[in-house]
PDB file of C-alpha atoms in Angstrom:
ATOM      1  CA  UNK A 968       0.000   0.000   0.000  1.00 86.00           C
ATOM      2  CA  UNK A 969       1.240   3.446  -0.886  1.00 91.00           C
ATOM      3  CA  UNK A 970      -0.191   6.869  -0.059  1.00 93.00           C
ATOM      4  CA  UNK A 971       0.594  10.066  -1.942  1.00 90.00           C
ATOM      5  CA  UNK A 972      -0.188  13.070   0.294  1.00 90.00           C
ATOM      6  CA  UNK A 973       0.151  16.839   0.108  1.00 84.00           C
ATOM      7  CA  UNK A 974       2.015  17.021   3.407  1.00 78.00           C
ATOM      8  CA  UNK A 975       3.429  14.056   5.260  1.00 78.00           C
ATOM      9  CA  UNK A 976       3.485  15.718   8.699  1.00 85.00           C
ATOM     10  CA  UNK A 977      -0.280  16.287   8.955  1.00 88.00           C
ATOM     11  CA  UNK A 978      -0.932  12.940   7.280  1.00 92.00           C
ATOM     12  CA  UNK A 979       1.284  11.111   9.752  1.00 92.00           C
ATOM     13  CA  UNK A 980      -0.479  12.774  12.684  1.00 95.00           C
ATOM     14  CA  UNK A 981      -3.859  11.640  11.353  1.00 97.00           C
ATOM     15  CA  UNK A 982      -2.917   7.990  10.832  1.00 97.00           C
ATOM     16  CA  UNK A 983      -0.906   7.812  14.030  1.00 97.00           C
ATOM     17  CA  UNK A 984      -3.937   9.067  15.948  1.00 97.00           C
ATOM     18  CA  UNK A 985      -6.315   6.733  14.123  1.00 98.00           C
ATOM     19  CA  UNK A 986      -4.283   3.508  13.912  1.00 96.00           C
ATOM     20  CA  UNK A 987      -1.360   4.081  16.283  1.00 96.00           C
ATOM     21  CA  UNK A 988       1.116   3.813  13.406  1.00 96.00           C
ATOM     22  CA  UNK A 989       4.786   4.534  13.954  1.00 95.00           C
ATOM     23  CA  UNK A 990       6.900   6.015  11.176  1.00 93.00           C
ATOM     24  CA  UNK A 991      10.479   5.571  10.020  1.00 90.00           C
ATOM     25  CA  UNK A 992      12.354   7.235   7.150  1.00 84.00           C
ATOM     26  CA  UNK A 993      12.400   5.029   4.089  1.00 71.00           C
ATOM     27  CA  UNK A 994      15.793   3.530   3.317  1.00 65.00           C
ATOM     28  CA  UNK A 995      15.552   4.962  -0.200  1.00 59.00           C
ATOM     29  CA  UNK A 996      15.712   8.454   1.289  1.00 57.00           C
ATOM     30  CA  UNK A 997      13.776  11.502   0.152  1.00 62.00           C
ATOM     31  CA  UNK A 998      10.469  12.492   1.725  1.00 71.00           C
ATOM     32  CA  UNK A 999       8.978   9.007   1.818  1.00 82.00           C
ATOM     33  CA  UNK A1000       8.305   7.362   5.177  1.00 89.00           C
ATOM     34  CA  UNK A1001       7.210   3.849   6.042  1.00 89.00           C
ATOM     35  CA  UNK A1002       4.382   3.177   8.483  1.00 92.00           C
ATOM     36  CA  UNK A1003       4.488   0.333  11.023  1.00 92.00           C
ATOM     37  CA  UNK A1004       1.858  -1.292  13.225  1.00 90.00           C
ATOM     38  CA  UNK A1005       3.266  -3.376  16.085  1.00 84.00           C
ATOM     39  CA  UNK A1006       6.627  -3.477  14.328  1.00 85.00           C
ATOM     40  CA  UNK A1007       5.236  -4.696  10.986  1.00 86.00           C
ATOM     41  CA  UNK A1008       5.346  -2.549   7.847  1.00 87.00           C
ATOM     42  CA  UNK A1009       1.847  -1.651   6.671  1.00 90.00           C
ATOM     43  CA  UNK A1010       2.244   1.224   4.174  1.00 90.00           C
ATOM     44  CA  UNK A1011       4.507   3.892   2.779  1.00 88.00           C
ATOM     45  CA  UNK A1012       3.691   7.595   2.504  1.00 91.00           C
ATOM     46  CA  UNK A1013       5.304  10.097   0.167  1.00 88.00           C
ATOM     47  CA  UNK A1014       4.701  13.725  -0.713  1.00 86.00           C
ATOM     48  CA  UNK A1015       2.995  15.023  -3.830  1.00 82.00           C
ATOM     49  CA  UNK A1016       5.080  17.855  -5.220  1.00 70.00           C
ATOM     50  CA  UNK A1017       3.544  21.289  -5.744  1.00 60.00           C
ATOM     51  CA  UNK A1018       3.334  20.864  -9.523  1.00 54.00           C
ATOM     52  CA  UNK A1019       1.823  17.376  -9.286  1.00 54.00           C
ATOM     53  CA  UNK A1020      -1.688  17.310 -10.743  1.00 61.00           C
ATOM     54  CA  UNK A1021      -2.816  14.164  -8.954  1.00 73.00           C
ATOM     55  CA  UNK A1022      -4.959  14.272  -5.830  1.00 84.00           C
ATOM     56  CA  UNK A1023      -3.937  12.586  -2.562  1.00 89.00           C
ATOM     57  CA  UNK A1024      -4.786   8.905  -2.866  1.00 92.00           C
ATOM     58  CA  UNK A1025      -4.030   5.404  -1.665  1.00 95.00           C
ATOM     59  CA  UNK A1026      -2.667   3.001  -4.282  1.00 94.00           C
ATOM     60  CA  UNK A1027      -2.819  -0.777  -4.096  1.00 94.00           C
ATOM     61  CA  UNK A1028       0.252  -2.586  -5.478  1.00 93.00           C
ATOM     62  CA  UNK A1029      -0.039  -6.131  -6.830  1.00 93.00           C
ATOM     63  CA  UNK A1030       2.985  -8.419  -6.807  1.00 90.00           C
ATOM     64  CA  UNK A1031       4.463  -9.836  -9.988  1.00 92.00           C
ATOM     65  CA  UNK A1032       7.537 -11.890 -10.838  1.00 92.00           C
ATOM     66  CA  UNK A1033       8.095  -9.911 -14.044  1.00 94.00           C
ATOM     67  CA  UNK A1034       6.884  -6.306 -14.066  1.00 95.00           C
ATOM     68  CA  UNK A1035       7.729  -5.691 -17.732  1.00 96.00           C
ATOM     69  CA  UNK A1036       5.882  -8.798 -18.888  1.00 97.00           C
ATOM     70  CA  UNK A1037       2.893  -7.978 -16.697  1.00 97.00           C
ATOM     71  CA  UNK A1038       2.819  -4.405 -18.022  1.00 97.00           C
ATOM     72  CA  UNK A1039       2.717  -5.827 -21.549  1.00 97.00           C
ATOM     73  CA  UNK A1040      -0.188  -8.053 -20.501  1.00 97.00           C
ATOM     74  CA  UNK A1041      -1.986  -5.028 -19.052  1.00 98.00           C
ATOM     75  CA  UNK A1042      -1.803  -3.341 -22.475  1.00 97.00           C
ATOM     76  CA  UNK A1043      -2.697  -6.533 -24.365  1.00 97.00           C
ATOM     77  CA  UNK A1044      -5.751  -7.172 -22.166  1.00 96.00           C
ATOM     78  CA  UNK A1045      -7.188  -3.679 -22.528  1.00 96.00           C
ATOM     79  CA  UNK A1046      -5.597  -1.719 -19.684  1.00 97.00           C
ATOM     80  CA  UNK A1047      -3.132   1.166 -19.781  1.00 97.00           C
ATOM     81  CA  UNK A1048       0.361   1.714 -18.388  1.00 97.00           C
ATOM     82  CA  UNK A1049       0.848   5.212 -16.978  1.00 94.00           C
ATOM     83  CA  UNK A1050       4.335   4.961 -15.459  1.00 92.00           C
ATOM     84  CA  UNK A1051       7.146   2.444 -15.845  1.00 87.00           C
ATOM     85  CA  UNK A1052       8.080  -0.201 -15.220  1.00 94.00           C
ATOM     86  CA  UNK A1053      10.976   1.567 -13.515  1.00 92.00           C
ATOM     87  CA  UNK A1054      13.725   0.468 -11.141  1.00 90.00           C
ATOM     88  CA  UNK A1055      12.615   1.092  -7.541  1.00 81.00           C
ATOM     89  CA  UNK A1056      13.583  -0.223  -4.093  1.00 74.00           C
ATOM     90  CA  UNK A1057      15.853  -2.883  -5.572  1.00 78.00           C
ATOM     91  CA  UNK A1058      13.083  -4.144  -7.849  1.00 85.00           C
ATOM     92  CA  UNK A1059      10.733  -2.762 -10.493  1.00 92.00           C
ATOM     93  CA  UNK A1060       7.462  -0.875 -10.199  1.00 92.00           C
ATOM     94  CA  UNK A1061       4.790   0.406 -12.557  1.00 95.00           C
ATOM     95  CA  UNK A1062       1.556   2.343 -12.288  1.00 95.00           C
ATOM     96  CA  UNK A1063      -1.261   0.985 -14.464  1.00 97.00           C
ATOM     97  CA  UNK A1064      -5.049   1.048 -14.859  1.00 97.00           C
ATOM     98  CA  UNK A1065      -7.654  -1.542 -15.794  1.00 96.00           C
ATOM     99  CA  UNK A1066     -10.095  -1.013 -18.722  1.00 95.00           C
ATOM    100  CA  UNK A1067     -12.558   0.695 -16.368  1.00 93.00           C
ATOM    101  CA  UNK A1068      -9.956   3.239 -15.262  1.00 93.00           C
ATOM    102  CA  UNK A1069      -9.150   1.864 -11.796  1.00 95.00           C
ATOM    103  CA  UNK A1070      -5.496   2.631 -10.996  1.00 95.00           C
ATOM    104  CA  UNK A1071      -3.182   0.185  -9.241  1.00 96.00           C
ATOM    105  CA  UNK A1072       0.509  -0.593  -9.112  1.00 95.00           C
ATOM    106  CA  UNK A1073       2.783  -3.486 -10.051  1.00 95.00           C
ATOM    107  CA  UNK A1074       5.812  -4.407  -7.966  1.00 92.00           C
ATOM    108  CA  UNK A1075       8.579  -6.914  -8.622  1.00 91.00           C
ATOM    109  CA  UNK A1076      11.582  -8.178  -6.703  1.00 79.00           C
ATOM    110  CA  UNK A1077      12.652  -6.338  -3.561  1.00 62.00           C
ATOM    111  CA  UNK A1078       9.956  -3.765  -4.348  1.00 50.00           C
ATOM    112  CA  UNK A1079       7.358  -6.471  -3.721  1.00 49.00           C
ATOM    113  CA  UNK A1080       8.345  -7.109  -0.108  1.00 51.00           C
ATOM    114  CA  UNK A1081       4.767  -6.291   0.796  1.00 55.00           C
ATOM    115  CA  UNK A1082       3.055  -5.187   3.960  1.00 59.00           C
ATOM    116  CA  UNK A1083       1.580  -7.033   6.895  1.00 55.00           C
ATOM    117  CA  UNK A1084      -2.069  -8.063   6.619  1.00 61.00           C
ATOM    118  CA  UNK A1085      -2.334  -9.983   9.861  1.00 67.00           C
ATOM    119  CA  UNK A1086      -5.787  -8.747  10.825  1.00 79.00           C
ATOM    120  CA  UNK A1087      -4.350  -6.781  13.734  1.00 87.00           C
ATOM    121  CA  UNK A1088      -5.748  -3.259  14.167  1.00 91.00           C
ATOM    122  CA  UNK A1089      -4.155  -0.807  11.772  1.00 92.00           C
ATOM    123  CA  UNK A1090      -3.150  -3.386   9.157  1.00 92.00           C
ATOM    124  CA  UNK A1091      -4.675  -3.757   5.663  1.00 92.00           C
ATOM    125  CA  UNK A1092      -7.073  -6.704   5.635  1.00 92.00           C
ATOM    126  CA  UNK A1093      -9.085  -6.454   2.409  1.00 93.00           C
ATOM    127  CA  UNK A1094      -9.276  -4.605  -0.896  1.00 94.00           C
ATOM    128  CA  UNK A1095     -12.248  -4.068  -3.172  1.00 94.00           C
ATOM    129  CA  UNK A1096     -12.483  -2.933  -6.750  1.00 95.00           C
ATOM    130  CA  UNK A1097     -15.372  -0.466  -7.015  1.00 94.00           C
ATOM    131  CA  UNK A1098     -16.502  -0.097 -10.628  1.00 93.00           C
ATOM    132  CA  UNK A1099     -19.593   0.232 -12.808  1.00 88.00           C
ATOM    133  CA  UNK A1100     -18.086  -2.166 -15.375  1.00 83.00           C
ATOM    134  CA  UNK A1101     -17.756  -5.352 -13.325  1.00 86.00           C
ATOM    135  CA  UNK A1102     -18.410  -7.788 -16.159  1.00 83.00           C
ATOM    136  CA  UNK A1103     -16.137  -5.804 -18.471  1.00 87.00           C
ATOM    137  CA  UNK A1104     -13.102  -5.683 -16.178  1.00 93.00           C
ATOM    138  CA  UNK A1105     -13.334  -9.215 -14.734  1.00 93.00           C
ATOM    139  CA  UNK A1106     -11.789 -10.792 -17.876  1.00 95.00           C
ATOM    140  CA  UNK A1107      -8.924  -8.263 -17.619  1.00 96.00           C
ATOM    141  CA  UNK A1108      -7.873  -9.453 -14.158  1.00 96.00           C
ATOM    142  CA  UNK A1109      -8.191 -13.072 -15.236  1.00 95.00           C
ATOM    143  CA  UNK A1110      -6.058 -12.364 -18.314  1.00 96.00           C
ATOM    144  CA  UNK A1111      -3.303 -10.495 -16.433  1.00 96.00           C
ATOM    145  CA  UNK A1112      -3.218 -12.220 -13.028  1.00 95.00           C
ATOM    146  CA  UNK A1113      -5.229 -15.424 -13.368  1.00 94.00           C
ATOM    147  CA  UNK A1114      -7.880 -14.113 -10.964  1.00 94.00           C
ATOM    148  CA  UNK A1115     -11.467 -15.355 -11.105  1.00 93.00           C
ATOM    149  CA  UNK A1116     -14.630 -13.688  -9.802  1.00 92.00           C
ATOM    150  CA  UNK A1117     -17.464 -15.588  -8.125  1.00 91.00           C
ATOM    151  CA  UNK A1118     -20.833 -13.945  -7.552  1.00 87.00           C
ATOM    152  CA  UNK A1119     -21.293 -13.456  -3.810  1.00 81.00           C
ATOM    153  CA  UNK A1120     -24.353 -11.205  -3.429  1.00 82.00           C
ATOM    154  CA  UNK A1121     -26.291  -8.559  -5.314  1.00 82.00           C
ATOM    155  CA  UNK A1122     -23.703  -6.381  -7.015  1.00 86.00           C
ATOM    156  CA  UNK A1123     -20.794  -8.106  -5.295  1.00 88.00           C
ATOM    157  CA  UNK A1124     -18.227 -10.705  -6.326  1.00 92.00           C
ATOM    158  CA  UNK A1125     -15.356 -12.447  -4.549  1.00 93.00           C
ATOM    159  CA  UNK A1126     -12.081 -12.393  -6.485  1.00 94.00           C
ATOM    160  CA  UNK A1127      -9.894 -15.478  -5.995  1.00 94.00           C
ATOM    161  CA  UNK A1128      -6.595 -16.952  -7.115  1.00 92.00           C
ATOM    162  CA  UNK A1129      -6.271 -20.743  -7.077  1.00 92.00           C
ATOM    163  CA  UNK A1130      -9.451 -20.895  -5.006  1.00 91.00           C
ATOM    164  CA  UNK A1131      -8.202 -18.493  -2.323  1.00 92.00           C
ATOM    165  CA  UNK A1132     -10.180 -15.220  -1.909  1.00 92.00           C
ATOM    166  CA  UNK A1133      -7.855 -12.250  -2.382  1.00 91.00           C
ATOM    167  CA  UNK A1134     -10.179  -9.284  -2.981  1.00 94.00           C
ATOM    168  CA  UNK A1135     -13.723  -8.162  -3.606  1.00 93.00           C
ATOM    169  CA  UNK A1136     -15.454  -6.554  -6.559  1.00 94.00           C
ATOM    170  CA  UNK A1137     -18.379  -4.156  -6.158  1.00 91.00           C
ATOM    171  CA  UNK A1138     -20.681  -3.034  -8.956  1.00 89.00           C
ATOM    172  CA  UNK A1139     -21.490   0.622  -8.257  1.00 84.00           C
ATOM    173  CA  UNK A1140     -23.943   2.975  -9.922  1.00 78.00           C
ATOM    174  CA  UNK A1141     -21.993   5.406 -12.158  1.00 69.00           C
ATOM    175  CA  UNK A1142     -23.485   8.318 -10.189  1.00 66.00           C
ATOM    176  CA  UNK A1143     -21.695   7.068  -7.060  1.00 63.00           C
ATOM    177  CA  UNK A1144     -18.379   7.246  -8.877  1.00 62.00           C
ATOM    178  CA  UNK A1145     -18.707  10.866  -9.984  1.00 59.00           C
ATOM    179  CA  UNK A1146     -15.455  12.683  -9.281  1.00 66.00           C
ATOM    180  CA  UNK A1147     -13.549   9.501  -8.435  1.00 76.00           C
ATOM    181  CA  UNK A1148     -14.259   6.989 -11.147  1.00 88.00           C
ATOM    182  CA  UNK A1149     -13.525   3.298 -10.734  1.00 92.00           C
ATOM    183  CA  UNK A1150     -11.030   2.658  -7.952  1.00 94.00           C
ATOM    184  CA  UNK A1151      -9.450   0.135  -5.632  1.00 96.00           C
ATOM    185  CA  UNK A1152     -10.506   0.630  -1.999  1.00 95.00           C
ATOM    186  CA  UNK A1153      -8.346  -0.792   0.806  1.00 94.00           C
ATOM    187  CA  UNK A1154      -9.811  -1.712   4.197  1.00 95.00           C
ATOM    188  CA  UNK A1155      -7.764  -1.366   7.396  1.00 95.00           C
ATOM    189  CA  UNK A1156      -8.669  -3.414  10.463  1.00 94.00           C
ATOM    190  CA  UNK A1157     -10.045  -1.742  13.592  1.00 96.00           C
ATOM    191  CA  UNK A1158     -11.174  -3.273  16.876  1.00 95.00           C
ATOM    192  CA  UNK A1159     -14.214  -0.993  17.271  1.00 96.00           C
ATOM    193  CA  UNK A1160     -15.665   0.458  14.065  1.00 96.00           C
ATOM    194  CA  UNK A1161     -17.847   3.127  15.635  1.00 96.00           C
ATOM    195  CA  UNK A1162     -15.033   4.338  17.878  1.00 97.00           C
ATOM    196  CA  UNK A1163     -12.657   4.450  14.890  1.00 97.00           C
ATOM    197  CA  UNK A1164     -15.091   6.568  12.871  1.00 97.00           C
ATOM    198  CA  UNK A1165     -15.514   9.005  15.755  1.00 97.00           C
ATOM    199  CA  UNK A1166     -11.732   9.199  16.175  1.00 98.00           C
ATOM    200  CA  UNK A1167     -11.267   9.862  12.452  1.00 98.00           C
ATOM    201  CA  UNK A1168     -13.735  12.751  12.655  1.00 97.00           C
ATOM    202  CA  UNK A1169     -11.953  14.207  15.673  1.00 98.00           C
ATOM    203  CA  UNK A1170      -8.660  14.062  13.749  1.00 97.00           C
ATOM    204  CA  UNK A1171     -10.037  15.947  10.761  1.00 96.00           C
ATOM    205  CA  UNK A1172     -11.249  13.087   8.581  1.00 96.00           C
ATOM    206  CA  UNK A1173     -14.791  12.599   7.339  1.00 94.00           C
ATOM    207  CA  UNK A1174     -17.224   9.803   6.530  1.00 94.00           C
ATOM    208  CA  UNK A1175     -18.169   8.984   2.950  1.00 91.00           C
ATOM    209  CA  UNK A1176     -20.424   6.066   3.910  1.00 89.00           C
ATOM    210  CA  UNK A1177     -21.893   5.232   7.342  1.00 88.00           C
ATOM    211  CA  UNK A1178     -20.901   2.049   9.183  1.00 89.00           C
ATOM    212  CA  UNK A1179     -22.648  -0.947   7.622  1.00 84.00           C
ATOM    213  CA  UNK A1180     -22.265  -4.672   7.487  1.00 73.00           C
ATOM    214  CA  UNK A1181     -24.997  -6.761   5.923  1.00 66.00           C
ATOM    215  CA  UNK A1182     -23.845 -10.375   5.766  1.00 66.00           C
ATOM    216  CA  UNK A1183     -20.151  -9.512   6.124  1.00 74.00           C
ATOM    217  CA  UNK A1184     -17.890  -7.576   8.488  1.00 86.00           C
ATOM    218  CA  UNK A1185     -18.981  -4.049   9.385  1.00 92.00           C
ATOM    219  CA  UNK A1186     -17.081  -1.339   7.555  1.00 93.00           C
ATOM    220  CA  UNK A1187     -17.149   2.372   6.722  1.00 95.00           C
ATOM    221  CA  UNK A1188     -15.524   4.454   3.999  1.00 94.00           C
ATOM    222  CA  UNK A1189     -13.587   7.502   5.189  1.00 96.00           C
ATOM    223  CA  UNK A1190     -11.299  10.173   3.817  1.00 95.00           C
ATOM    224  CA  UNK A1191      -8.302  11.621   5.605  1.00 96.00           C
ATOM    225  CA  UNK A1192      -7.880  15.418   5.980  1.00 94.00           C
ATOM    226  CA  UNK A1193      -6.112  15.575   2.611  1.00 93.00           C
ATOM    227  CA  UNK A1194      -8.924  13.765   0.816  1.00 93.00           C
ATOM    228  CA  UNK A1195      -7.348  10.310   0.374  1.00 94.00           C
ATOM    229  CA  UNK A1196     -10.081   7.658   0.604  1.00 95.00           C
ATOM    230  CA  UNK A1197      -9.829   4.382   2.516  1.00 96.00           C
ATOM    231  CA  UNK A1198     -12.070   2.073   4.552  1.00 96.00           C
ATOM    232  CA  UNK A1199     -12.032   0.746   8.090  1.00 97.00           C
ATOM    233  CA  UNK A1200     -13.334  -2.741   8.803  1.00 95.00           C
ATOM    234  CA  UNK A1201     -14.292  -4.466  12.031  1.00 91.00           C
ATOM    235  CA  UNK A1202     -13.787  -8.229  11.850  1.00 74.00           C
ATOM    236  CA  UNK A1203     -15.119 -10.658  14.404  1.00 58.00           C
TER     237      UNK A1203
END
């Protein structure tokens, strides 16, 4: 997981207050820092430069053994490659998008060391692709990564690799995507969802959806003070 933010100081204060994250300078130097929960790496945060046109956002990175080959597959299967693949962190990284416009990253080698998803509070536990083109983009992820989607509920699918669930897919009304478009949404674990939402508000964040659960874990979609969107999820 990677977060591009306008200012890392205010961003660090928000996530430290919400999740209890600790921060260390990244070994690559520069303005990037790495976030830790209970000693395990969970994300990295870097600064958007003043001339950068992008908005603050979280980006999900998917591991690959061959970033250049996977980038070629992205193009061949209908997606686009925006950046790279480039050498990064002792490996290779690229920024790409699926045919519906949802942006994600590719990481290879040392760059794919990953982050802890243990289910402990403050760690990433689930990701969902939110799109209005579910049936159109599903073949793309099967073509590039060998992922398959199984219908789980109205407007929802479970995405699996070799029978193991790895993500979710949500069919959203296009009106809900106005201003954001299709996107990957990462869920971070919290022990008490309602308390986490209140804490996020007190720290300057805001709610985009109220806490809800249905047949699955309760979750809520939030944005940090800079506008980067993420979700919190209460398992158990």
